[in-house]
mmCIF file with all atom_site columns, C-alpha atoms in Angstrom:
data_model
loop_
_atom_site.group_PDB
_atom_site.id
_atom_site.type_symbol
_atom_site.label_atom_id
_atom_site.label_alt_id
_atom_site.label_comp_id
_atom_site.label_asym_id
_atom_site.label_entity_id
_atom_site.label_seq_id
_atom_site.pdbx_PDB_ins_code
_atom_site.Cartn_x
_atom_site.Cartn_y
_atom_site.Cartn_z
_atom_site.occupancy
_atom_site.B_iso_or_equiv
_atom_site.pdbx_formal_charge
_atom_site.auth_seq_id
_atom_site.auth_comp_id
_atom_site.auth_asym_id
_atom_site.auth_atom_id
_atom_site.pdbx_PDB_model_num
ATOM 1   C CA . MET E 1 1   ? -32.070 43.144  -12.468 1.00 0.00 ? 1   MET E CA 1
ATOM 2   C CA . THR E 1 2   ? -31.096 39.997  -10.846 1.00 0.00 ? 2   THR E CA 1
ATOM 3   C CA . ASP E 1 3   ? -27.894 38.442  -10.441 1.00 0.00 ? 3   ASP E CA 1
ATOM 4   C CA . ALA E 1 4   ? -26.327 35.781  -11.878 1.00 0.00 ? 4   ALA E CA 1
ATOM 5   C CA . PRO E 1 5   ? -26.637 32.475  -11.358 1.00 0.00 ? 5   PRO E CA 1
ATOM 6   C CA . LYS E 1 6   ? -22.910 31.437  -9.629  1.00 0.00 ? 6   LYS E CA 1
ATOM 7   C CA . ALA E 1 7   ? -21.260 28.392  -10.999 1.00 0.00 ? 7   ALA E CA 1
ATOM 8   C CA . PRO E 1 8   ? -21.216 25.314  -8.828  1.00 0.00 ? 8   PRO E CA 1
ATOM 9   C CA . ALA E 1 9   ? -18.065 25.062  -6.673  1.00 0.00 ? 9   ALA E CA 1
ATOM 10  C CA . LYS E 1 10  ? -15.561 22.615  -7.798  1.00 0.00 ? 10  LYS E CA 1
ATOM 11  C CA . THR E 1 11  ? -15.265 19.656  -6.138  1.00 0.00 ? 11  THR E CA 1
ATOM 12  C CA . GLU E 1 12  ? -11.715 18.586  -4.891  1.00 0.00 ? 12  GLU E CA 1
ATOM 13  C CA . ILE E 1 13  ? -10.807 14.939  -4.421  1.00 0.00 ? 13  ILE E CA 1
ATOM 14  C CA . VAL E 1 14  ? -8.429  13.775  -1.558  1.00 0.00 ? 14  VAL E CA 1
ATOM 15  C CA . ASN E 1 15  ? -7.995  9.908   -1.632  1.00 0.00 ? 15  ASN E CA 1
ATOM 16  C CA . CYS E 1 16  ? -7.114  9.228   1.488   1.00 0.00 ? 16  CYS E CA 1
ATOM 17  C CA . HIS E 1 17  ? -6.089  5.745   2.000   1.00 0.00 ? 17  HIS E CA 1
ATOM 18  C CA . VAL E 1 18  ? -4.198  4.499   -1.864  1.00 0.00 ? 18  VAL E CA 1
ATOM 19  C CA . HIS E 1 19  ? -1.493  1.805   -2.540  1.00 0.00 ? 19  HIS E CA 1
ATOM 20  C CA . THR E 1 20  ? 1.182   2.508   -4.946  1.00 0.00 ? 20  THR E CA 1
ATOM 21  C CA . PHE E 1 21  ? 3.637   -0.613  -3.859  1.00 0.00 ? 21  PHE E CA 1
ATOM 22  C CA . THR E 1 22  ? 4.689   -3.668  -6.514  1.00 0.00 ? 22  THR E CA 1
ATOM 23  C CA . THR E 1 23  ? 5.451   -7.366  -6.319  1.00 0.00 ? 23  THR E CA 1
ATOM 24  C CA . ALA E 1 24  ? 8.743   -6.385  -5.623  1.00 0.00 ? 24  ALA E CA 1
ATOM 25  C CA . HIS E 1 25  ? 7.511   -4.689  -2.091  1.00 0.00 ? 25  HIS E CA 1
ATOM 26  C CA . THR E 1 26  ? 5.543   -8.175  -0.643  1.00 0.00 ? 26  THR E CA 1
ATOM 27  C CA . PRO E 1 27  ? 6.317   -10.946 1.126   1.00 0.00 ? 27  PRO E CA 1
ATOM 28  C CA . LEU E 1 28  ? 7.117   -13.881 -1.150  1.00 0.00 ? 28  LEU E CA 1
ATOM 29  C CA . TYR E 1 29  ? 4.908   -16.341 0.733   1.00 0.00 ? 29  TYR E CA 1
ATOM 30  C CA . PHE E 1 30  ? 2.058   -14.032 1.835   1.00 0.00 ? 30  PHE E CA 1
ATOM 31  C CA . PRO E 1 31  ? -0.945  -14.736 1.735   1.00 0.00 ? 31  PRO E CA 1
ATOM 32  C CA . HIS E 1 32  ? -0.164  -18.586 1.443   1.00 0.00 ? 32  HIS E CA 1
ATOM 33  C CA . PRO E 1 33  ? 3.046   -19.772 -0.292  1.00 0.00 ? 33  PRO E CA 1
ATOM 34  C CA . LEU E 1 34  ? 1.666   -20.765 -2.662  1.00 0.00 ? 34  LEU E CA 1
ATOM 35  C CA . VAL E 1 35  ? 1.215   -18.036 -4.450  1.00 0.00 ? 35  VAL E CA 1
ATOM 36  C CA . ALA E 1 36  ? 4.944   -17.980 -5.557  1.00 0.00 ? 36  ALA E CA 1
ATOM 37  C CA . VAL E 1 37  ? 3.905   -19.953 -7.810  1.00 0.00 ? 37  VAL E CA 1
ATOM 38  C CA . PHE E 1 38  ? 1.484   -17.053 -9.735  1.00 0.00 ? 38  PHE E CA 1
ATOM 39  C CA . ARG E 1 39  ? 5.005   -14.720 -9.627  1.00 0.00 ? 39  ARG E CA 1
ATOM 40  C CA . TYR E 1 40  ? 6.967   -16.985 -12.486 1.00 0.00 ? 40  TYR E CA 1
ATOM 41  C CA . VAL E 1 41  ? 3.883   -18.438 -13.854 1.00 0.00 ? 41  VAL E CA 1
ATOM 42  C CA . PRO E 1 42  ? 1.938   -15.353 -14.265 1.00 0.00 ? 42  PRO E CA 1
ATOM 43  C CA . TRP E 1 43  ? -0.881  -17.228 -16.345 1.00 0.00 ? 43  TRP E CA 1
ATOM 44  C CA . LEU E 1 44  ? -1.711  -19.456 -13.687 1.00 0.00 ? 44  LEU E CA 1
ATOM 45  C CA . VAL E 1 45  ? -4.091  -17.875 -11.826 1.00 0.00 ? 45  VAL E CA 1
ATOM 46  C CA . GLN E 1 46  ? -5.836  -16.696 -14.732 1.00 0.00 ? 46  GLN E CA 1
ATOM 47  C CA . PHE E 1 47  ? -6.136  -20.026 -15.868 1.00 0.00 ? 47  PHE E CA 1
ATOM 48  C CA . LEU E 1 48  ? -7.735  -20.841 -12.234 1.00 0.00 ? 48  LEU E CA 1
ATOM 49  C CA . ARG E 1 49  ? -10.043 -18.375 -12.398 1.00 0.00 ? 49  ARG E CA 1
ATOM 50  C CA . TRP E 1 50  ? -11.354 -19.657 -15.545 1.00 0.00 ? 50  TRP E CA 1
ATOM 51  C CA . ILE E 1 51  ? -11.898 -23.183 -13.996 1.00 0.00 ? 51  ILE E CA 1
ATOM 52  C CA . VAL E 1 52  ? -13.686 -22.088 -10.899 1.00 0.00 ? 52  VAL E CA 1
ATOM 53  C CA . SER E 1 53  ? -15.805 -19.593 -13.233 1.00 0.00 ? 53  SER E CA 1
ATOM 54  C CA . LEU E 1 54  ? -16.997 -22.627 -14.526 1.00 0.00 ? 54  LEU E CA 1
ATOM 55  C CA . LEU E 1 55  ? -18.140 -23.749 -11.234 1.00 0.00 ? 55  LEU E CA 1
ATOM 56  C CA . PRO E 1 56  ? -21.195 -22.352 -9.176  1.00 0.00 ? 56  PRO E CA 1
ATOM 57  C CA . TYR E 1 57  ? -19.402 -20.952 -6.423  1.00 0.00 ? 57  TYR E CA 1
ATOM 58  C CA . ASP E 1 58  ? -19.744 -17.333 -7.257  1.00 0.00 ? 58  ASP E CA 1
ATOM 59  C CA . ASN E 1 59  ? -17.921 -16.209 -3.770  1.00 0.00 ? 59  ASN E CA 1
ATOM 60  C CA . LEU E 1 60  ? -15.091 -18.027 -4.636  1.00 0.00 ? 60  LEU E CA 1
ATOM 61  C CA . THR E 1 61  ? -15.031 -16.563 -8.448  1.00 0.00 ? 61  THR E CA 1
ATOM 62  C CA . ASP E 1 62  ? -14.678 -12.676 -6.358  1.00 0.00 ? 62  ASP E CA 1
ATOM 63  C CA . LYS E 1 63  ? -11.931 -14.452 -4.555  1.00 0.00 ? 63  LYS E CA 1
ATOM 64  C CA . PHE E 1 64  ? -9.498  -15.780 -7.554  1.00 0.00 ? 64  PHE E CA 1
ATOM 65  C CA . ARG E 1 65  ? -11.024 -12.555 -9.608  1.00 0.00 ? 65  ARG E CA 1
ATOM 66  C CA . ARG E 1 66  ? -9.854  -9.888  -6.809  1.00 0.00 ? 66  ARG E CA 1
ATOM 67  C CA . ILE E 1 67  ? -6.156  -12.357 -6.769  1.00 0.00 ? 67  ILE E CA 1
ATOM 68  C CA . GLU E 1 68  ? -6.328  -12.459 -10.832 1.00 0.00 ? 68  GLU E CA 1
ATOM 69  C CA . ASP E 1 69  ? -6.771  -7.754  -10.222 1.00 0.00 ? 69  ASP E CA 1
ATOM 70  C CA . PHE E 1 70  ? -4.600  -7.491  -6.986  1.00 0.00 ? 70  PHE E CA 1
ATOM 71  C CA . HIS E 1 71  ? -1.235  -9.762  -8.964  1.00 0.00 ? 71  HIS E CA 1
ATOM 72  C CA . ARG E 1 72  ? -1.907  -8.117  -12.614 1.00 0.00 ? 72  ARG E CA 1
ATOM 73  C CA . THR E 1 73  ? -1.589  -4.517  -10.948 1.00 0.00 ? 73  THR E CA 1
ATOM 74  C CA . GLY E 1 74  ? 1.004   -5.917  -8.082  1.00 0.00 ? 74  GLY E CA 1
ATOM 75  C CA . SER E 1 75  ? 3.054   -6.982  -11.300 1.00 0.00 ? 75  SER E CA 1
ATOM 76  C CA . ARG E 1 76  ? 3.939   -3.776  -12.928 1.00 0.00 ? 76  ARG E CA 1
ATOM 77  C CA . GLY E 1 77  ? 7.430   -2.625  -13.669 1.00 0.00 ? 77  GLY E CA 1
ATOM 78  C CA . THR E 1 78  ? 6.912   0.156   -10.764 1.00 0.00 ? 78  THR E CA 1
ATOM 79  C CA . GLN E 1 79  ? 5.224   2.753   -8.566  1.00 0.00 ? 79  GLN E CA 1
ATOM 80  C CA . ARG E 1 80  ? 4.512   5.395   -11.529 1.00 0.00 ? 80  ARG E CA 1
ATOM 81  C CA . ASP E 1 81  ? 2.899   2.750   -13.092 1.00 0.00 ? 81  ASP E CA 1
ATOM 82  C CA . VAL E 1 82  ? 0.810   2.039   -10.648 1.00 0.00 ? 82  VAL E CA 1
ATOM 83  C CA . PHE E 1 83  ? -0.446  4.865   -10.129 1.00 0.00 ? 83  PHE E CA 1
ATOM 84  C CA . ARG E 1 84  ? -1.645  5.861   -13.715 1.00 0.00 ? 84  ARG E CA 1
ATOM 85  C CA . GLU E 1 85  ? -3.925  2.326   -13.808 1.00 0.00 ? 85  GLU E CA 1
ATOM 86  C CA . LEU E 1 86  ? -4.971  4.361   -10.285 1.00 0.00 ? 86  LEU E CA 1
ATOM 87  C CA . LEU E 1 87  ? -6.044  7.061   -12.375 1.00 0.00 ? 87  LEU E CA 1
ATOM 88  C CA . HIS E 1 88  ? -8.433  5.848   -15.148 1.00 0.00 ? 88  HIS E CA 1
ATOM 89  C CA . TYR E 1 89  ? -10.728 5.107   -12.029 1.00 0.00 ? 89  TYR E CA 1
ATOM 90  C CA . TYR E 1 90  ? -11.014 8.882   -10.515 1.00 0.00 ? 90  TYR E CA 1
ATOM 91  C CA . PRO E 1 91  ? -11.453 12.480  -12.382 1.00 0.00 ? 91  PRO E CA 1
ATOM 92  C CA . ARG E 1 92  ? -7.852  14.276  -13.035 1.00 0.00 ? 92  ARG E CA 1
ATOM 93  C CA . SER E 1 93  ? -7.680  16.966  -10.697 1.00 0.00 ? 93  SER E CA 1
ATOM 94  C CA . THR E 1 94  ? -7.924  14.195  -7.802  1.00 0.00 ? 94  THR E CA 1
ATOM 95  C CA . ARG E 1 95  ? -5.336  13.901  -4.883  1.00 0.00 ? 95  ARG E CA 1
ATOM 96  C CA . PHE E 1 96  ? -4.154  10.546  -3.576  1.00 0.00 ? 96  PHE E CA 1
ATOM 97  C CA . VAL E 1 97  ? -2.444  10.455  -0.224  1.00 0.00 ? 97  VAL E CA 1
ATOM 98  C CA . VAL E 1 98  ? -0.127  7.407   -1.319  1.00 0.00 ? 98  VAL E CA 1
ATOM 99  C CA . LEU E 1 99  ? 1.272   4.858   1.536   1.00 0.00 ? 99  LEU E CA 1
ATOM 100 C CA . PRO E 1 100 ? 3.793   2.697   1.199   1.00 0.00 ? 100 PRO E CA 1
ATOM 101 C CA . MET E 1 101 ? 4.651   -0.731  3.849   1.00 0.00 ? 101 MET E CA 1
ATOM 102 C CA . ASP E 1 102 ? 7.637   -2.136  5.433   1.00 0.00 ? 102 ASP E CA 1
ATOM 103 C CA . MET E 1 103 ? 6.430   -5.792  4.883   1.00 0.00 ? 103 MET E CA 1
ATOM 104 C CA . ALA E 1 104 ? 9.569   -7.560  5.244   1.00 0.00 ? 104 ALA E CA 1
ATOM 105 C CA . PRO E 1 105 ? 9.519   -8.142  9.236   1.00 0.00 ? 105 PRO E CA 1
ATOM 106 C CA . ALA E 1 106 ? 5.899   -9.632  9.016   1.00 0.00 ? 106 ALA E CA 1
ATOM 107 C CA . GLY E 1 107 ? 7.419   -13.358 8.312   1.00 0.00 ? 107 GLY E CA 1
ATOM 108 C CA . HIS E 1 108 ? 5.883   -14.463 5.363   1.00 0.00 ? 108 HIS E CA 1
ATOM 109 C CA . GLY E 1 109 ? 9.682   -14.236 3.482   1.00 0.00 ? 109 GLY E CA 1
ATOM 110 C CA . PRO E 1 110 ? 11.663  -12.443 1.794   1.00 0.00 ? 110 PRO E CA 1
ATOM 111 C CA . VAL E 1 111 ? 10.713  -9.526  -0.088  1.00 0.00 ? 111 VAL E CA 1
ATOM 112 C CA . ARG E 1 112 ? 12.763  -7.651  -2.852  1.00 0.00 ? 112 ARG E CA 1
ATOM 113 C CA . GLU E 1 113 ? 12.981  -4.622  -2.445  1.00 0.00 ? 113 GLU E CA 1
ATOM 114 C CA . ASP E 1 114 ? 13.378  -3.102  1.141   1.00 0.00 ? 114 ASP E CA 1
ATOM 115 C CA . ILE E 1 115 ? 12.015  0.389   2.105   1.00 0.00 ? 115 ILE E CA 1
ATOM 116 C CA . VAL E 1 116 ? 14.016  2.320   2.500   1.00 0.00 ? 116 VAL E CA 1
ATOM 117 C CA . THR E 1 117 ? 14.008  2.130   -1.577  1.00 0.00 ? 117 THR E CA 1
ATOM 118 C CA . GLN E 1 118 ? 10.225  2.064   -1.704  1.00 0.00 ? 118 GLN E CA 1
ATOM 119 C CA . HIS E 1 119 ? 10.244  5.075   -0.348  1.00 0.00 ? 119 HIS E CA 1
ATOM 120 C CA . HIS E 1 120 ? 12.853  6.586   -2.347  1.00 0.00 ? 120 HIS E CA 1
ATOM 121 C CA . GLU E 1 121 ? 11.216  5.123   -5.313  1.00 0.00 ? 121 GLU E CA 1
ATOM 122 C CA . LEU E 1 122 ? 7.710   7.138   -4.312  1.00 0.00 ? 122 LEU E CA 1
ATOM 123 C CA . ALA E 1 123 ? 9.351   10.088  -3.601  1.00 0.00 ? 123 ALA E CA 1
ATOM 124 C CA . GLU E 1 124 ? 10.981  10.284  -7.308  1.00 0.00 ? 124 GLU E CA 1
ATOM 125 C CA . LEU E 1 125 ? 6.946   10.020  -7.922  1.00 0.00 ? 125 LEU E CA 1
ATOM 126 C CA . ALA E 1 126 ? 6.003   12.350  -5.861  1.00 0.00 ? 126 ALA E CA 1
ATOM 127 C CA . ARG E 1 127 ? 8.585   14.905  -7.998  1.00 0.00 ? 127 ARG E CA 1
ATOM 128 C CA . ASP E 1 128 ? 7.027   13.325  -10.915 1.00 0.00 ? 128 ASP E CA 1
ATOM 129 C CA . PRO E 1 129 ? 6.376   16.132  -14.304 1.00 0.00 ? 129 PRO E CA 1
ATOM 130 C CA . ASP E 1 130 ? 3.501   14.501  -14.616 1.00 0.00 ? 130 ASP E CA 1
ATOM 131 C CA . TYR E 1 131 ? 1.962   13.211  -11.914 1.00 0.00 ? 131 TYR E CA 1
ATOM 132 C CA . GLY E 1 132 ? 3.726   14.464  -8.662  1.00 0.00 ? 132 GLY E CA 1
ATOM 133 C CA . PRO E 1 133 ? 0.926   17.123  -7.804  1.00 0.00 ? 133 PRO E CA 1
ATOM 134 C CA . GLN E 1 134 ? -1.641  15.017  -7.561  1.00 0.00 ? 134 GLN E CA 1
ATOM 135 C CA . VAL E 1 135 ? 0.707   12.903  -5.037  1.00 0.00 ? 135 VAL E CA 1
ATOM 136 C CA . ILE E 1 136 ? 0.370   13.033  -1.398  1.00 0.00 ? 136 ILE E CA 1
ATOM 137 C CA . PRO E 1 137 ? 3.503   10.639  0.267   1.00 0.00 ? 137 PRO E CA 1
ATOM 138 C CA . PHE E 1 138 ? 3.606   9.492   3.774   1.00 0.00 ? 138 PHE E CA 1
ATOM 139 C CA . ALA E 1 139 ? 6.289   7.712   5.218   1.00 0.00 ? 139 ALA E CA 1
ATOM 140 C CA . THR E 1 140 ? 5.701   3.866   7.450   1.00 0.00 ? 140 THR E CA 1
ATOM 141 C CA . ILE E 1 141 ? 7.742   2.731   9.954   1.00 0.00 ? 141 ILE E CA 1
ATOM 142 C CA . HIS E 1 142 ? 7.589   -0.546  11.463  1.00 0.00 ? 142 HIS E CA 1
ATOM 143 C CA . PRO E 1 143 ? 9.974   0.164   15.065  1.00 0.00 ? 143 PRO E CA 1
ATOM 144 C CA . ASP E 1 144 ? 10.900  -3.549  15.222  1.00 0.00 ? 144 ASP E CA 1
ATOM 145 C CA . ARG E 1 145 ? 13.381  -2.517  11.872  1.00 0.00 ? 145 ARG E CA 1
ATOM 146 C CA . GLU E 1 146 ? 17.477  -1.247  12.893  1.00 0.00 ? 146 GLU E CA 1
ATOM 147 C CA . GLY E 1 147 ? 17.537  2.676   12.019  1.00 0.00 ? 147 GLY E CA 1
ATOM 148 C CA . SER E 1 148 ? 13.159  2.835   11.338  1.00 0.00 ? 148 SER E CA 1
ATOM 149 C CA . ALA E 1 149 ? 13.024  6.591   13.294  1.00 0.00 ? 149 ALA E CA 1
ATOM 150 C CA . ALA E 1 150 ? 15.896  7.364   11.351  1.00 0.00 ? 150 ALA E CA 1
ATOM 151 C CA . GLU E 1 151 ? 14.493  6.650   7.939   1.00 0.00 ? 151 GLU E CA 1
ATOM 152 C CA . VAL E 1 152 ? 11.080  8.604   8.869   1.00 0.00 ? 152 VAL E CA 1
ATOM 153 C CA . ARG E 1 153 ? 13.294  11.592  10.075  1.00 0.00 ? 153 ARG E CA 1
ATOM 154 C CA . ARG E 1 154 ? 15.152  11.239  6.478   1.00 0.00 ? 154 ARG E CA 1
ATOM 155 C CA . CYS E 1 155 ? 11.349  11.051  4.973   1.00 0.00 ? 155 CYS E CA 1
ATOM 156 C CA . PHE E 1 156 ? 10.622  13.802  6.095   1.00 0.00 ? 156 PHE E CA 1
ATOM 157 C CA . ASP E 1 157 ? 13.661  16.477  6.161   1.00 0.00 ? 157 ASP E CA 1
ATOM 158 C CA . HIS E 1 158 ? 14.858  15.196  2.627   1.00 0.00 ? 158 HIS E CA 1
ATOM 159 C CA . LEU E 1 159 ? 12.160  13.836  0.572   1.00 0.00 ? 159 LEU E CA 1
ATOM 160 C CA . GLY E 1 160 ? 9.858   15.925  1.930   1.00 0.00 ? 160 GLY E CA 1
ATOM 161 C CA . PHE E 1 161 ? 6.714   13.052  2.985   1.00 0.00 ? 161 PHE E CA 1
ATOM 162 C CA . ARG E 1 162 ? 3.964   15.335  4.491   1.00 0.00 ? 162 ARG E CA 1
ATOM 163 C CA . GLY E 1 163 ? 2.475   11.941  6.629   1.00 0.00 ? 163 GLY E CA 1
ATOM 164 C CA . LEU E 1 164 ? 3.672   8.860   8.295   1.00 0.00 ? 164 LEU E CA 1
ATOM 165 C CA . LYS E 1 165 ? 1.395   5.557   7.989   1.00 0.00 ? 165 LYS E CA 1
ATOM 166 C CA . ILE E 1 166 ? 1.791   2.998   10.761  1.00 0.00 ? 166 ILE E CA 1
ATOM 167 C CA . TYR E 1 167 ? 0.276   -0.742  10.070  1.00 0.00 ? 167 TYR E CA 1
ATOM 168 C CA . PRO E 1 168 ? 0.022   -2.924  13.999  1.00 0.00 ? 168 PRO E CA 1
ATOM 169 C CA . LYS E 1 169 ? -0.802  -5.499  12.666  1.00 0.00 ? 169 LYS E CA 1
ATOM 170 C CA . LEU E 1 170 ? 2.448   -6.125  10.923  1.00 0.00 ? 170 LEU E CA 1
ATOM 171 C CA . GLY E 1 171 ? 3.743   -6.909  14.419  1.00 0.00 ? 171 GLY E CA 1
ATOM 172 C CA . PHE E 1 172 ? 3.887   -4.270  16.882  1.00 0.00 ? 172 PHE E CA 1
ATOM 173 C CA . SER E 1 173 ? 2.008   -2.115  19.376  1.00 0.00 ? 173 SER E CA 1
ATOM 174 C CA . PRO E 1 174 ? 1.216   1.531   18.621  1.00 0.00 ? 174 PRO E CA 1
ATOM 175 C CA . THR E 1 175 ? 2.736   2.575   21.874  1.00 0.00 ? 175 THR E CA 1
ATOM 176 C CA . HIS E 1 176 ? 6.170   0.676   20.477  1.00 0.00 ? 176 HIS E CA 1
ATOM 177 C CA . PRO E 1 177 ? 9.182   2.337   22.086  1.00 0.00 ? 177 PRO E CA 1
ATOM 178 C CA . VAL E 1 178 ? 10.664  3.558   19.147  1.00 0.00 ? 178 VAL E CA 1
ATOM 179 C CA . LEU E 1 179 ? 7.452   5.608   18.309  1.00 0.00 ? 179 LEU E CA 1
ATOM 180 C CA . MET E 1 180 ? 7.225   7.020   21.869  1.00 0.00 ? 180 MET E CA 1
ATOM 181 C CA . ASN E 1 181 ? 9.962   8.334   22.731  1.00 0.00 ? 181 ASN E CA 1
ATOM 182 C CA . GLU E 1 182 ? 11.460  8.842   18.788  1.00 0.00 ? 182 GLU E CA 1
ATOM 183 C CA . VAL E 1 183 ? 8.972   9.187   16.240  1.00 0.00 ? 183 VAL E CA 1
ATOM 184 C CA . TYR E 1 184 ? 5.723   10.505  17.273  1.00 0.00 ? 184 TYR E CA 1
ATOM 185 C CA . PRO E 1 185 ? 7.370   13.283  18.786  1.00 0.00 ? 185 PRO E CA 1
ATOM 186 C CA . LEU E 1 186 ? 8.731   13.748  15.415  1.00 0.00 ? 186 LEU E CA 1
ATOM 187 C CA . CYS E 1 187 ? 5.971   13.971  13.924  1.00 0.00 ? 187 CYS E CA 1
ATOM 188 C CA . VAL E 1 188 ? 4.654   16.558  16.519  1.00 0.00 ? 188 VAL E CA 1
ATOM 189 C CA . GLU E 1 189 ? 7.761   18.757  16.021  1.00 0.00 ? 189 GLU E CA 1
ATOM 190 C CA . ARG E 1 190 ? 6.839   18.290  11.966  1.00 0.00 ? 190 ARG E CA 1
ATOM 191 C CA . ASN E 1 191 ? 3.245   18.654  12.293  1.00 0.00 ? 191 ASN E CA 1
ATOM 192 C CA . VAL E 1 192 ? 3.014   16.375  10.214  1.00 0.00 ? 192 VAL E CA 1
ATOM 193 C CA . PRO E 1 193 ? -0.255  13.532  10.999  1.00 0.00 ? 193 PRO E CA 1
ATOM 194 C CA . VAL E 1 194 ? -0.463  9.884   11.693  1.00 0.00 ? 194 VAL E CA 1
ATOM 195 C CA . MET E 1 195 ? -2.726  7.425   10.077  1.00 0.00 ? 195 MET E CA 1
ATOM 196 C CA . THR E 1 196 ? -2.829  4.072   11.259  1.00 0.00 ? 196 THR E CA 1
ATOM 197 C CA . HIS E 1 197 ? -5.095  1.210   10.076  1.00 0.00 ? 197 HIS E CA 1
ATOM 198 C CA . CYS E 1 198 ? -7.557  -0.273  12.525  1.00 0.00 ? 198 CYS E CA 1
ATOM 199 C CA . SER E 1 199 ? -9.790  -2.170  10.260  1.00 0.00 ? 199 SER E CA 1
ATOM 200 C CA . ARG E 1 200 ? -9.543  -5.777  9.647   1.00 0.00 ? 200 ARG E CA 1
ATOM 201 C CA . GLY E 1 201 ? -8.740  -7.824  6.525   1.00 0.00 ? 201 GLY E CA 1
ATOM 202 C CA . GLY E 1 202 ? -5.279  -7.292  4.586   1.00 0.00 ? 202 GLY E CA 1
ATOM 203 C CA . VAL E 1 203 ? -1.572  -8.070  5.599   1.00 0.00 ? 203 VAL E CA 1
ATOM 204 C CA . TYR E 1 204 ? -1.071  -9.324  9.432   1.00 0.00 ? 204 TYR E CA 1
ATOM 205 C CA . ARG E 1 205 ? 2.404   -10.972 11.177  1.00 0.00 ? 205 ARG E CA 1
ATOM 206 C CA . LYS E 1 206 ? 2.638   -14.378 10.388  1.00 0.00 ? 206 LYS E CA 1
ATOM 207 C CA . GLY E 1 207 ? 1.013   -16.783 12.921  1.00 0.00 ? 207 GLY E CA 1
ATOM 208 C CA . TRP E 1 208 ? -0.937  -13.650 14.297  1.00 0.00 ? 208 TRP E CA 1
ATOM 209 C CA . GLY E 1 209 ? -4.588  -14.892 14.749  1.00 0.00 ? 209 GLY E CA 1
ATOM 210 C CA . GLN E 1 210 ? -7.636  -11.992 14.356  1.00 0.00 ? 210 GLN E CA 1
ATOM 211 C CA . ASP E 1 211 ? -7.941  -11.358 18.266  1.00 0.00 ? 211 ASP E CA 1
ATOM 212 C CA . GLN E 1 212 ? -4.371  -10.662 18.704  1.00 0.00 ? 212 GLN E CA 1
ATOM 213 C CA . GLN E 1 213 ? -5.398  -8.830  15.391  1.00 0.00 ? 213 GLN E CA 1
ATOM 214 C CA . ASP E 1 214 ? -7.658  -6.818  16.688  1.00 0.00 ? 214 ASP E CA 1
ATOM 215 C CA . THR E 1 215 ? -5.867  -6.172  19.823  1.00 0.00 ? 215 THR E CA 1
ATOM 216 C CA . VAL E 1 216 ? -3.259  -3.633  18.405  1.00 0.00 ? 216 VAL E CA 1
#
C-alpha cells in the first residue's frame, strides 16, 4: 500500500517593500515644480499622456503613463485606499511590509501631512479589521528633524511597528549621529530590522546630483 500523495505546501508571499503614502505625504514640487499643476488640474496629466501617445516616442509615452498611474494612485484619500488598490495584484494571503517616507526635509516644497500623521494613519491601517493582518508596518526617520528619534521610539513602543526604513538620499548619511547614538541602539534593544534604500531612482534631496546620491 502506497502513501497518499502529500498536498503541495502553501506558498506564502511577503512583499518586503511597498508604499501606501498619498499625495498628502509628498512634496508639492517633486520631481519638478510644474507637476504641482496636476494636483489642481488632475485631468491635465491624462490629456498630456494622450497627446504624447500620438507621437512616435514610446519611451516618452511610457513615462507619462507612469506619471498618470502614480498621480491616480497617490490621489486616493487614505493609505487604506491605496492598500486596497494594491491588493488587486496579489493573492489575498499576501502580507506586505509597508514603508512610510518623510520627504518634507528634502527641499522640494511643502508636505501637507507630516510624518507623525503618516505614521499614525499607517498604525490605523495595521489595526484595520479587514486588512490589518496583512500589514507589517515599519517606521521611518529623517534624523535632521527635531524629535525624530523620539518618534521612532513612539512607533515601536506605542504603535506596534515592526522595523525601521531609512532613506539616506533624502539628505542624510546612514552614519548620522542621531542614528548611530540613538536609533540603531534602540533597534538592537527592540530586536527589530533596519532596511535602507540603496538603489538609483526615487526621491532625493533637492540639489543632489547622481554622484552625491550614490555615495550616501
